[in-house]
Short mmCIF file of C-alpha atoms and ligand atoms in Angstrom, two decimals:
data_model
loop_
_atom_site.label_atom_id
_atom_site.label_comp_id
_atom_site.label_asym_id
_atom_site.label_seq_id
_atom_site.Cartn_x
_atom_site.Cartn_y
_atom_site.Cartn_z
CA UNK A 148 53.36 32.65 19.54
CA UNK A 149 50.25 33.73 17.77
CA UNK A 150 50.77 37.41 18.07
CA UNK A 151 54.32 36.51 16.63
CA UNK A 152 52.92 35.40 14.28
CA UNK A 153 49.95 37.44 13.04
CA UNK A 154 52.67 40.40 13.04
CA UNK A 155 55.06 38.55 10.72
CA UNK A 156 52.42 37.90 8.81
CA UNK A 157 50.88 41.47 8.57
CA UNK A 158 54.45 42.22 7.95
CA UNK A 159 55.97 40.58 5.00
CA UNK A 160 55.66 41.89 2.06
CA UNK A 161 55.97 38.41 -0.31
CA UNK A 162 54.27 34.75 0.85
CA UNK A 163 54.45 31.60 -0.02
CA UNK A 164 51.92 28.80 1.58
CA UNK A 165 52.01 25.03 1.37
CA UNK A 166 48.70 22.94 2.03
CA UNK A 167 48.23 19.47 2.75
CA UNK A 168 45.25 17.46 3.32
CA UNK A 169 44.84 18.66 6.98
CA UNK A 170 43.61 22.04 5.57
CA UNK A 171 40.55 20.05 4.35
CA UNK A 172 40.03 18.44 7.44
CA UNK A 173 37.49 19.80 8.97
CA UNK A 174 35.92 20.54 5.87
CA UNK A 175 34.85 16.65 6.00
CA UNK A 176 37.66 15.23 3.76
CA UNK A 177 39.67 12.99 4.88
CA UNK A 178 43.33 12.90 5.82
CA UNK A 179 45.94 10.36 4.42
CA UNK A 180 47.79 9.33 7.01
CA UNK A 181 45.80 11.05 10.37
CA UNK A 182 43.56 8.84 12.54
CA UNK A 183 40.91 6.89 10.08
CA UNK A 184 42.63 8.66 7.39
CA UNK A 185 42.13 7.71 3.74
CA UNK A 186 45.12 5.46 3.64
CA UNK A 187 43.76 3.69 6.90
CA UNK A 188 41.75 1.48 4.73
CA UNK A 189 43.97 1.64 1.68
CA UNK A 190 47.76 1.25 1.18
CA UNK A 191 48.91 4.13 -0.74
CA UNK A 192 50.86 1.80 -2.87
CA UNK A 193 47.58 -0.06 -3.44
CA UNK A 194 46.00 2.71 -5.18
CA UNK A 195 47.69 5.79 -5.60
CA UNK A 196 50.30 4.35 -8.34
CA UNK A 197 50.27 3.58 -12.24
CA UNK A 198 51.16 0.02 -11.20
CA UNK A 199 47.81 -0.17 -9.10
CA UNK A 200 45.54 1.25 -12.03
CA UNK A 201 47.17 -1.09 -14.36
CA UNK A 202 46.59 -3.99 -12.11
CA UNK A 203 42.89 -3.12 -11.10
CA UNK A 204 41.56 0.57 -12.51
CA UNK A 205 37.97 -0.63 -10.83
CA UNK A 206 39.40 -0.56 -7.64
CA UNK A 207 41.43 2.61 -8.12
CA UNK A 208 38.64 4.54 -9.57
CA UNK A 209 36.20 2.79 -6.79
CA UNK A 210 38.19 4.47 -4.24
CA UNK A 211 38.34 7.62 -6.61
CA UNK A 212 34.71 7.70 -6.79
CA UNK A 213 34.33 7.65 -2.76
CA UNK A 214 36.43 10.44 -2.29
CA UNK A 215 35.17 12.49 -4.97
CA UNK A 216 32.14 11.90 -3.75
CA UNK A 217 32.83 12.91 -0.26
CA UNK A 218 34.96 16.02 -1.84
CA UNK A 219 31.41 16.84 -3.36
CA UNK A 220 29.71 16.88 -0.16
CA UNK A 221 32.38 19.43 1.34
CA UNK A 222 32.41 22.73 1.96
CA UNK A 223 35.49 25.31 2.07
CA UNK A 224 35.76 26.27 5.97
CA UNK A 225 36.88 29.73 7.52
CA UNK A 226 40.43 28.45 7.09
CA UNK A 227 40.49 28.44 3.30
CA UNK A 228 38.82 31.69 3.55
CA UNK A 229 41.50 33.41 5.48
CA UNK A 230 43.97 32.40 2.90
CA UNK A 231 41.46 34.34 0.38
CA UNK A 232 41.80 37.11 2.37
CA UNK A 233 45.47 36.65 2.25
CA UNK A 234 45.92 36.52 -1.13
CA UNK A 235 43.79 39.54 -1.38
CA UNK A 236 46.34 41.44 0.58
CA UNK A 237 49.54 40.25 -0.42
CA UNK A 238 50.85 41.58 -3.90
CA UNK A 239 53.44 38.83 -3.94
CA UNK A 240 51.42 35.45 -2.60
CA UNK A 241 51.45 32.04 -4.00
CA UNK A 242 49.61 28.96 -2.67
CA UNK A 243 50.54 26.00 -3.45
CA UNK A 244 48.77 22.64 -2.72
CA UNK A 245 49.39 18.86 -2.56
CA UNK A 246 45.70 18.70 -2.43
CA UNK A 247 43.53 17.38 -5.13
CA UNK A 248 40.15 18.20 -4.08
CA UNK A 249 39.81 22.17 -5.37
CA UNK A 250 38.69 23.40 -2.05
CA UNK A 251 40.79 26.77 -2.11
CA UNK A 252 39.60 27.31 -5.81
CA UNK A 253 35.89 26.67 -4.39
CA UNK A 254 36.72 29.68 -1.40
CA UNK A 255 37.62 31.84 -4.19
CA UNK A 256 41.81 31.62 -4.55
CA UNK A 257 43.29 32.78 -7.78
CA UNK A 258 46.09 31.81 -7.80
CA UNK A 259 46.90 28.12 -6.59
CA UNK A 260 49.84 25.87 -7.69
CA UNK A 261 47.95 22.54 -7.45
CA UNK A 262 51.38 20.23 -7.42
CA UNK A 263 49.55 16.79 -7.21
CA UNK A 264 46.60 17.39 -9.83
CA UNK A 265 42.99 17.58 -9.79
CA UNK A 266 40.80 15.33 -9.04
CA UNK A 267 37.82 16.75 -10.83
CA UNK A 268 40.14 15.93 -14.35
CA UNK A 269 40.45 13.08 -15.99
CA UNK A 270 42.56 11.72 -18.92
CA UNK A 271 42.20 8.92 -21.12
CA UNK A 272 45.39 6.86 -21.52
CA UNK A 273 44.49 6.20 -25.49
CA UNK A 274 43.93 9.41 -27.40
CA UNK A 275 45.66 11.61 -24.15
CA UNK A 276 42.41 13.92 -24.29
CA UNK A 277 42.02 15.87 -20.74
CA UNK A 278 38.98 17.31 -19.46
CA UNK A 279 36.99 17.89 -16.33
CA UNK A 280 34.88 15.51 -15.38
CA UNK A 281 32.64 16.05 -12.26
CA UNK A 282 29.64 13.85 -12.42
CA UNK A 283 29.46 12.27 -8.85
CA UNK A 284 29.14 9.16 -8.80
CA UNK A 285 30.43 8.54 -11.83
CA UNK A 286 28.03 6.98 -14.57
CA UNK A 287 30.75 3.91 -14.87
CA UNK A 288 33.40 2.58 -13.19
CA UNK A 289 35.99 2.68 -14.90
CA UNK A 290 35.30 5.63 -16.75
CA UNK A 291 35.84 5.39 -20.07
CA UNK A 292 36.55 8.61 -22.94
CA UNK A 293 34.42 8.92 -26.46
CA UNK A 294 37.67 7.14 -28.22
CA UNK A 295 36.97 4.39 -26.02
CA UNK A 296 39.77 4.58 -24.28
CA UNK A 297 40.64 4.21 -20.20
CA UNK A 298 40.24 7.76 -18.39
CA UNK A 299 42.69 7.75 -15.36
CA UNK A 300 42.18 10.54 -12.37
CA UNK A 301 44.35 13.75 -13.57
CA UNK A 302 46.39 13.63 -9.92
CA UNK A 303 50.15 12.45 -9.54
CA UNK A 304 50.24 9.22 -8.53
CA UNK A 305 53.47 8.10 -6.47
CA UNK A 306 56.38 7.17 -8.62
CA UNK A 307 55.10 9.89 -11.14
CA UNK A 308 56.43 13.01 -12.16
CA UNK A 309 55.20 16.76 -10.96
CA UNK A 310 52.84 18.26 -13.50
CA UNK A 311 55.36 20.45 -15.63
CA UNK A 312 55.44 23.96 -14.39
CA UNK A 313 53.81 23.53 -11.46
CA UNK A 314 57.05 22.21 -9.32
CA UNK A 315 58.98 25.01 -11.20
CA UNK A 316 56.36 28.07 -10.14
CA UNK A 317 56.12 26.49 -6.50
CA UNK A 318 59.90 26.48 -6.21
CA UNK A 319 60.52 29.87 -7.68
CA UNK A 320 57.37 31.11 -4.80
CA UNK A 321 59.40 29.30 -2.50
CA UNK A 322 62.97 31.22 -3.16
CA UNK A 323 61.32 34.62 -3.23
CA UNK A 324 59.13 34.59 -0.34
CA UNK A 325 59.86 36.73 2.96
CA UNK A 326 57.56 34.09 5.00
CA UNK A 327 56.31 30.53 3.88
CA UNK A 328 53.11 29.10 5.82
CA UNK A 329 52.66 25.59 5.78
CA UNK A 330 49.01 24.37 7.30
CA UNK A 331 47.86 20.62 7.49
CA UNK A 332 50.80 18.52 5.93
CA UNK A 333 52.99 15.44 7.51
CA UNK A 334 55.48 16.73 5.12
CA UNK A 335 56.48 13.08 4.66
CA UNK A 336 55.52 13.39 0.74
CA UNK A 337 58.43 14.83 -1.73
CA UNK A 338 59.26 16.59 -3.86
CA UNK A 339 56.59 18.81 -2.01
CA UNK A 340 57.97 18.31 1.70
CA UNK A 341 61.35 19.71 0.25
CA UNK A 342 59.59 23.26 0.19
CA UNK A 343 60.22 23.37 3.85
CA UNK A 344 63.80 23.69 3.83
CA UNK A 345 64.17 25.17 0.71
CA UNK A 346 62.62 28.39 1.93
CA UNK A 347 64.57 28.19 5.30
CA UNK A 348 68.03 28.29 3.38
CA UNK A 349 66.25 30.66 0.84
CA UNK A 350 66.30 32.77 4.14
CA UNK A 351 62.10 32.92 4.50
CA UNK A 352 60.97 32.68 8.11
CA UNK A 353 58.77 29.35 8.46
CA UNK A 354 55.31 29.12 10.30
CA UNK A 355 53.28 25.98 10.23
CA UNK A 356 50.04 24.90 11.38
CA UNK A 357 49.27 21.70 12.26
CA UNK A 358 47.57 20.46 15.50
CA UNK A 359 50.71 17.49 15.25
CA UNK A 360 54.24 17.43 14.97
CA UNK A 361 55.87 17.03 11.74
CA UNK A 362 59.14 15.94 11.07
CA UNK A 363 60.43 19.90 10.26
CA UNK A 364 58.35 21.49 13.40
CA UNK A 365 61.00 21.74 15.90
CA UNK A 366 63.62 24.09 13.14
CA UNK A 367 60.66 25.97 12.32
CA UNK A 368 60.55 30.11 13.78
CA UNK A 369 56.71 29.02 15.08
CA UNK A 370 54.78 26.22 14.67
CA UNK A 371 51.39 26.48 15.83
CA UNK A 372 49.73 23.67 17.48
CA UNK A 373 46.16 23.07 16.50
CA UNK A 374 43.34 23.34 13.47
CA UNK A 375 43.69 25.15 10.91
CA UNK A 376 39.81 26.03 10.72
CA UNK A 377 40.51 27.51 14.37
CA UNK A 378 43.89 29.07 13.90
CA UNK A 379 44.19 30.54 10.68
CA UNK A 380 41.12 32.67 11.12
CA UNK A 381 42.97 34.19 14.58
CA UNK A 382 45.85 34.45 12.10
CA UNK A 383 44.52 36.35 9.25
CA UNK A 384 42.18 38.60 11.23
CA UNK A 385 38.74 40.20 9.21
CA UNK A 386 39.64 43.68 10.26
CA UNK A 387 40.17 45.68 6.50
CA UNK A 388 43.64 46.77 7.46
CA UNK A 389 45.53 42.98 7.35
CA UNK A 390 46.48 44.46 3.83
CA UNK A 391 48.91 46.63 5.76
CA UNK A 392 52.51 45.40 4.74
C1 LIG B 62 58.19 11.72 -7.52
C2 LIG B 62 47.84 12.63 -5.24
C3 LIG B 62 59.88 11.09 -9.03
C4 LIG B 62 46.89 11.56 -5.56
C5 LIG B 62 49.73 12.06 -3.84
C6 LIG B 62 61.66 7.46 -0.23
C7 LIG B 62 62.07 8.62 0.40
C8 LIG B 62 61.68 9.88 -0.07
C9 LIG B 62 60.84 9.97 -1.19
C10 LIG B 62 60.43 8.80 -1.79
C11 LIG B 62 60.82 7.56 -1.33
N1 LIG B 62 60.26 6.62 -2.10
C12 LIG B 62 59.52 7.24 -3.04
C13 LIG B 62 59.64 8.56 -2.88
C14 LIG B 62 59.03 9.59 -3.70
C15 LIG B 62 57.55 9.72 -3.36
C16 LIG B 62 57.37 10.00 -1.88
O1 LIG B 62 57.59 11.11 -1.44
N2 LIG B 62 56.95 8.96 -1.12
C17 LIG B 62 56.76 9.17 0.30
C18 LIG B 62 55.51 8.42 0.75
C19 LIG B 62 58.00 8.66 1.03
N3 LIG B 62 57.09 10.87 -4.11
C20 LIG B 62 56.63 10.68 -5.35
O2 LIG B 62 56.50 9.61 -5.89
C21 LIG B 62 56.31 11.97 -6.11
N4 LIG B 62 56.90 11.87 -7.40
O3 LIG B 62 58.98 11.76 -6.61
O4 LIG B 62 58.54 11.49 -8.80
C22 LIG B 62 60.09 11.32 -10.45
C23 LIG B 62 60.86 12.42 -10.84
C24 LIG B 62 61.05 12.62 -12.18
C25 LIG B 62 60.47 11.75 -13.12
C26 LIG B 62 59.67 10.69 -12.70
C27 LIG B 62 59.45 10.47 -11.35
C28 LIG B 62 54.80 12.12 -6.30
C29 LIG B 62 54.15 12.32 -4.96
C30 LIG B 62 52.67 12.63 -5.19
C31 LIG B 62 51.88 11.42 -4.79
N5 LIG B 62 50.46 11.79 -4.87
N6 LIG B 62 48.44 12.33 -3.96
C32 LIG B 62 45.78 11.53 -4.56
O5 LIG B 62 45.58 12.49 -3.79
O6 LIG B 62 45.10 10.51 -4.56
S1 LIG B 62 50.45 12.15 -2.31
C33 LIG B 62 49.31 12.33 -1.08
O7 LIG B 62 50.08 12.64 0.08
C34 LIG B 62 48.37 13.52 -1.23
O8 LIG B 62 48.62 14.34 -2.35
C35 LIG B 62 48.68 14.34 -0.01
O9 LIG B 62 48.45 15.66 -0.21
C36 LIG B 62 50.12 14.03 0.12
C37 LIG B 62 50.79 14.48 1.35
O10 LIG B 62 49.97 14.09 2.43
P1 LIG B 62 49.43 15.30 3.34
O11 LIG B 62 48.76 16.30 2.46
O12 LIG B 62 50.54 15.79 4.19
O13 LIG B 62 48.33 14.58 4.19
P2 LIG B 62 48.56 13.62 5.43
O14 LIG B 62 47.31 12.86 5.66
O15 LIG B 62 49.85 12.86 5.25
O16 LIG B 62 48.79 14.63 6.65
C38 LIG B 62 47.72 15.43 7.07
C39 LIG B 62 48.31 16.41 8.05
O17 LIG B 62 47.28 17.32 8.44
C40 LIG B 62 48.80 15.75 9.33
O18 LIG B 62 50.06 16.31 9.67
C41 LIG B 62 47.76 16.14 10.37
O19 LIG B 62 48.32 16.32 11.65
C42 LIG B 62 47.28 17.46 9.83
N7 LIG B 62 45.91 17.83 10.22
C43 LIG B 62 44.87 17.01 10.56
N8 LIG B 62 43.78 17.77 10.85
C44 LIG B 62 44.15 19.07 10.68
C45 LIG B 62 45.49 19.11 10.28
N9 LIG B 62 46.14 20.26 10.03
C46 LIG B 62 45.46 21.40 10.20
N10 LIG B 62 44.15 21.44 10.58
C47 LIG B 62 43.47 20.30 10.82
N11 LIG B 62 42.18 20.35 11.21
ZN1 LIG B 63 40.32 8.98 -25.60
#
């Protein structure tokens, strides 16, 4: 499986991957939906909609707060640095993340598709004005902008749309890749789970990483069972000559 792997891999000569919040893992950021996950204690539809932060934005950027200040505590693991390394030797490479912490940026990837946000922005719902904003904790809670106006988290919330372009650059990725790796996602969340097929009728072989089954692991070519900190690095070797396509 592995060495099936790590040879498609060394192989194809355009890749696309797709990270959830298992990539971050083991980084010391919680999941959503694994074992004492974020969502354990919250309902997403508690917090993680435009309803919620109209209802209660103290609670909503209490809970914002927590993680950003557990994000802040983190540190990229050998995982994101293999997909570095990846991106380094694929001329045709996109990554493209449902995650809002800015791990792979902090490993040193160019060029990421962030499809859910950032949760180091934030944008005030009066004047529209968005910034980065990474004081942890933050000074206030709710934050608010000079205008005096609400600043909201700059991540998707559900029932919102994709930030324009980025669902666009992630789909085009996804229809020109020779092999799409997905790592650390349920792939229960859309439009982002959709990738997953897409590239599979696109005609791109699919590997995923994940040390659970998802709902797409049994039609995958390979889906390796376990962390991604463990697995990735066996993947994407440190040897010089990965580049070789
Ligand atoms: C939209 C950002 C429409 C904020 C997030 C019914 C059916 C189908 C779809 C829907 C439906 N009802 C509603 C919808 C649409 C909805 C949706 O998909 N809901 C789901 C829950 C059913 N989607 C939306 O609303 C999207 N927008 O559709 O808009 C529209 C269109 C046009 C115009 C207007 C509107 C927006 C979705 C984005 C929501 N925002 N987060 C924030 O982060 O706070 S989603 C949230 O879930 C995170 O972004 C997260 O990334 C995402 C997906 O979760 P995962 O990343 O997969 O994380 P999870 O915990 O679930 O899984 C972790 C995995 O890692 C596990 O598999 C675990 O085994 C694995 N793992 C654990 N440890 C490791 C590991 N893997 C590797 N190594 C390890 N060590
Ligand atoms: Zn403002």
């Amino acid at each position: 499986m592995l060495d099936q792997a790590r040879q498609w891999l060394r192989a194809a000569r355009s890749m696309a991957v797709l990270t959830g919040a298992g990539i971050s893992a083991e980084s010391g950021v919680p999941t959503f939906r694994g074992p004492g996950g974020l969502w354990r204690q919250y309902r997403p539809e508690d917090l993680a909609t435009p309803e919620a932060f109209r209802r209660n934005p103290r609670l909503v950027w209490e809970w914002y707060d927590w993680r950003r200040q557990r994000i802040a505590q983190a540190r990229p693991h050998a995982g994101h640095e293999a997909l570095v390394r990846l991106e380094r030797a694929k001329p045709r490479f996109a990554l493209i993340t449902q995650n809002v912490d800015g791990l792979h940026e902090r490993a040193g990837s160019q060029r990421v598709i962030k499809l859910h946000g950032d949760i180091w922005t934030v944008r005030c719902l009066a004047c529209g004005r968005e910034r980065r904003d990474e004081r942890v904790p933050l000074p206030e809670i709710p934050p608010r902008c000079e205008c005096g106006g609400l600043l909201r988290p700059g991540v998707v919330w559900f029932g919102e749309s994709l930030p324009p372009g980025a669902w666009e650059q992630a789909e085009d990725a996804v229809r020109n890749c020779e092999l799409l790796l997905v790592i650390g996602t349920s792939a229960v969340v859309y439009p982002a789970a959709g990738l997953i097929p897409l590239a599979q009728a696109c005609g791109a072989r699919v590997i995923e990483v994940n040390p659970e089954e998802t709902p797409f692991s049994a039609r995958l070519d390979c889906s390796l069972r376990g962390p991604a900190g463990q697995i990735l690095p066996a993947l994407i070797p440190l040897e010089p000559n990965v580049q070789t396509g």
